[in-house]
C-alpha angles and dihedrals in degrees: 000000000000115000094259083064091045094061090033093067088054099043084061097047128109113239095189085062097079088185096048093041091061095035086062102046087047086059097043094049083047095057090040088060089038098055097039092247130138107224097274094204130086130247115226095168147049101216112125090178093060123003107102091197098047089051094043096056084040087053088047106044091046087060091048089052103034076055101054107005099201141120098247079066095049082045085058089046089050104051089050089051093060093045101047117019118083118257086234086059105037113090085050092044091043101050092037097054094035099053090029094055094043086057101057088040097042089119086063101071108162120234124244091252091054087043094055086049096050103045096047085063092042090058092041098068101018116119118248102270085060089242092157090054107047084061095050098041084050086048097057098037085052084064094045089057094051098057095047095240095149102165088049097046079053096056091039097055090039103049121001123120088237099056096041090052097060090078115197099010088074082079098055127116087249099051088048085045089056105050082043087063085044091055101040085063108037119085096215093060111073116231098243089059087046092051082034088062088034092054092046089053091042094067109029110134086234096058110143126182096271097054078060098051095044085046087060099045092061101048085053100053083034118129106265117267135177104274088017101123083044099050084053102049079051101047095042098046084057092051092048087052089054096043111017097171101054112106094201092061084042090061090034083056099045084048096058093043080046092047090053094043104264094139093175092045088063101037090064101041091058095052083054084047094063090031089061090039105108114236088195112080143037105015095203091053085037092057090034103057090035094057086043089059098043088056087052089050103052087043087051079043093057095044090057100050091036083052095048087046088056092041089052092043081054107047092050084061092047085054096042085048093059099043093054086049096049077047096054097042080052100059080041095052084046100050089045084057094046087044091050088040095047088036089058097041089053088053097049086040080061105041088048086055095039085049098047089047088052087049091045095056091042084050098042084037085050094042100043081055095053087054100051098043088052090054103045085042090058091045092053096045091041102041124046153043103256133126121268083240090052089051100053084050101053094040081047085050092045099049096047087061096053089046092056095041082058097048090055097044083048090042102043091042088055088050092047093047109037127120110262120193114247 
């Protein structure tokens, strides 16, 4: 099939058919590897959902490198991305394809011997701006990335031939972004240079969606630090206002809220995540991110169902808690009332034998009168030599004595001993 064949079969194509569309890049990429042959046409566009010429280089491109993952083959990518993709396209085109290919290739990470000989004949035949070696240093620390080795992906941007050779491009926001994800993960950086690094990248004039999502990405496999699930919820919410259609800020997202304990949050953002996720494209990166998202999604599942079981654990010890405590205000209710009732039968105890001694000392006062009145009535009947009128009236008189030193024994003994209130 000569080059004029190749772009003929995606002129015809229908780009409303999303299916057909893909079916025929995929055929045409195909037939390029098969045939030996780069993808002849020009991209004017970066649109991955409809462009057929854009997919089908994609297509192409991901089988060269998914066959010999190196970065002799991103130097060759790159070189046909600077001869054939549009400058309006390029920096979409550059940091998609080199972080995108890295992922599905991330078990291919090249030795340092294999480094070191790729990248002298990288630098041998690279233009001056070191644009050959910005992809594929992008290339290799996107595999790096994606294999979490953090210390590694640090050494690698500071002092490899590779990095330093991409000139210029070591200033950008993606490659900041990226020390920024090295730093977040590595123990011997501390967490204030890596958000230091984070918040430079973040807003870089030159931010483009891929230094977000690299940004994020770091904040989420960080070593943990006091506010961290809450940097990224933050961080993540701002990137789904910007970009609200984009399934990987929606998982970044349902991590962080995970991450916080928002369970339902998460929950839903996750489900928007595999809503938004095309089913339409590159079946490995397809499989792969879906069954990236459905493990999210079982783990946000647990922790949900681990964090119902403890509400509801907690909340049986807040009822038994308050059952012991109604008990015990309860015995306490009930002792008050035995204190009060014990309390008021001592003091009637005590008023009945303060009253009975009172009534003891008026009995034993009245009595020793009467006694005394019988017997110095007796004397005065018996002894003497008075009238019977003169003795009336001194028994009268006798008697009315003893009556009245009753009356003031009874009566002071009822002054002496009365309740008084206290």
């Amino acid at each position: 099939m000569d080059s004029g064949s190749y772009a003929a079969r995606l002129n015809q194509v229908v780009v409303s058919d999303s299916r057909e569309l893909d079916r025929v890049c995929e055929e045409v990429a195909l037939a390029l590897h098969r045939d030996g042959a780069e993808p002849p046409f020009d991209v004017a566009s970066s649109d991955f959902a409809a462009d057929p010429y854009l997919i089908c280089a994609d297509r192409y491109w991901r089988l060269r490198l998914l066959e010999r993952p190196s970065i002799r083959t991103a130097a060759a990518c790159s070189l046909w991305i600077s001869a054939h993709v549009s400058r309006e396209a390029r920096v979409e085109v550059l940091e998609k394809w080199a972080l995108g290919y890295a992922f599905i290739t991330k078990d291919s990470v090249e030795s340092a011997v294999e480094l070191a000989q790729g990248t002298e004949e990288i630098v041998s035949h690279d233009t001056s701006a070191g644009d050959v070696a910005h992809f594929a240093a992008l290339y290799h620390a996107g595999k790096l990335r994606s294999d979490f080795l953090f210390e590694e992906l640090h050494r690698f941007l500071d002092a490899s031939l590779l990095a330093l050779a991409a000139g210029t491009h070591r200033q950008s926001a993606l490659f900041t972004a990226l020390r920024s994800f090295a730093a977040f993960g590595s123990p011997a950086v501390t967490t204030e240079h890596a958000v230091g690094l984070l918040d430079q990248a973040w807003r870089s004039t030159d931010r483009t969606r891929h230094v977000v999502d690299i940004c994020l990405n770091g904040i989420q496999f960080a070593t943990p630090f006091d506010g961290h699930g809450e940097l990224l919820r933050d961080r993540a919410a701002e990137a789904v206002r910007d970009h609200p259609g984009d399934h990987m800020f929606r998982f970044r997202l349902a991590t962080g809220l995970h991450m916080t304990g928002d369970h339902d949050a998460a929950l839903s953002s996750i489900d928007t995540a595999l809503r938004l996720l095309p089913a339409v494209g590159s079946r490995g990166s397809h499989k792969l991110l879906q069954e990236q998202y459905l493990t999210k999604r079982e783990v946000i599942m647990e922790g949900r169902q681990r964090a119902a079981l403890d509400a509801g654990h907690r909340q049986r010890l807040a009822d038994r808690e308050a059952r012991h405590q109604e008990r015990w205000a309860r015995s306490e209710e009930e002792m008050r009332r035995r204190d009060e009732q014990l309390s008021s039968a001592l003091r009637a105890s005590e008023e009945s034998a303060r009253a009975n001694h009172v009534r003891a000392v008026e009995l034993v006062a009245l009595f020793s009168s009467v006694i005394a009145f019988a017997v110095g009535s007796l004397q005065v009947t018996l002894t003497g030599d008075f009238s019977l009128r003169d003795r009336l009236l001194l028994i009268g008189a006798w008697g009315a004595a003893h009556a009245l030193f009753a009356l003031l024994v009874i009566g002071g003994t009822w002054l002496i001993t009365r309740p008084r209130r206290t």
